[in-house]
């Protein structure tokens, strides 16, 4: 039976799309229903993951892992399923991408539990943004805020601080986006209530939120070096191409492919575009962006779907004194996307002779078109 997630992925002002309450940092901190031996085995492999990769013992250890029955966790705190999904999908991507050569078979001991977990959380059986960002952090001061200074990453593939920083910048951006996401929802409500002042106030919050996340994005180079990112951080994030999940009945021995983890799986920009009524022409990138919606937690997909009517944009068209505020939001989306374009260029494009993103697209051309099309929506 598929256990549907009731809590965990609701959107809040403080933490945006990040999981709430804060992620489990260790399965041992809660009564998970699993034998201690199982939880200790999984947590200790996860803790040693960077060393297992460096030493070359990774495959030996994962090849010998039994296919644990995880069903006792059903009906308990949803974060147990999420913690398990995080651990197993890190094992999957490490197994495929961090061995001596790229693997095309995943042993049953990780394949069977990972596919089962993926059915429970409704996401693919490999590492995606929800695992590596939304559920992968802790507060250093437990009663402190979610600023970069107070965040620590739970799971990594390497010992490079650059890897931690790369993901922590994403975590901080997700938390900061909370205010603008709630403002998007409230703006739509205010349009329905025909409350012009409230619409104006929401547009200001949306713009300010976009300013804040762009500022945080610009902190990326403080501790994440483009060369380290290009050579070390992104390697395990690539997709799975024609991989056999051994022992998984539903795949009947057929090789499976899944797209790689990327910031494109963040729901922030899709929510902003939907809320502001920005539509893009069909292209290779937009096709890919639609396909990866299913990699986002279901509640986040629903959040975007609730915003898809163009009522806010239409309302601003009708009210002249809202147009400036609406345009300020769009300009700030463009500023964010230009910053993003710059980082895609310096962290990937300039490092490669055949650049494709972890999502697999010829991204530079398409990212630029998205900026131009955002501009075309100015009122
Ligand atoms: C150094 C940091 C980053 C690099 C190198 C980077 C790279 C890329 C690349 C190559 C793509 C094209 C699709 C793909 O192949 O995955 C992409 C798309 C995208 N990324 Fe990033 N990214 C970075 C940080 C971020 C951050 C922090 C966010 C926001 C949380 C983000 C959000 C997006 C979005 C929304 C798209 C889809 C295009 C759009 O709607 O503008 N990225 N990124």
XYZ file of C-alpha atoms in Angstrom, residues 166 217 220 226 229-230 234 336-352 355-357 363-365 367-368:
32
model
C 26.911 24.445 -2.676
C 22.770 33.093 -4.456
C 27.916 30.794 -3.789
C 33.849 26.401 -9.742
C 32.095 21.969 -8.197
C 32.711 20.916 -11.779
C 28.321 17.459 -9.693
C 17.704 36.208 -10.459
C 17.808 34.417 -13.803
C 20.731 36.548 -15.029
C 22.653 35.704 -11.853
C 21.758 32.064 -12.414
C 22.891 32.282 -16.034
C 26.218 33.712 -14.864
C 26.752 30.808 -12.427
C 25.699 28.195 -15.002
C 28.285 29.792 -17.312
C 31.149 30.015 -14.803
C 30.511 26.725 -12.971
C 29.769 24.522 -16.002
C 29.913 26.080 -19.459
C 33.418 27.518 -19.157
C 34.752 24.257 -17.721
C 33.602 21.939 -20.458
C 28.534 21.300 -21.726
C 25.265 19.760 -20.631
C 23.648 20.313 -17.236
C 21.232 24.751 -21.189
C 23.001 28.055 -22.060
C 20.921 28.765 -25.131
C 18.358 29.704 -20.138
C 18.921 32.857 -22.164
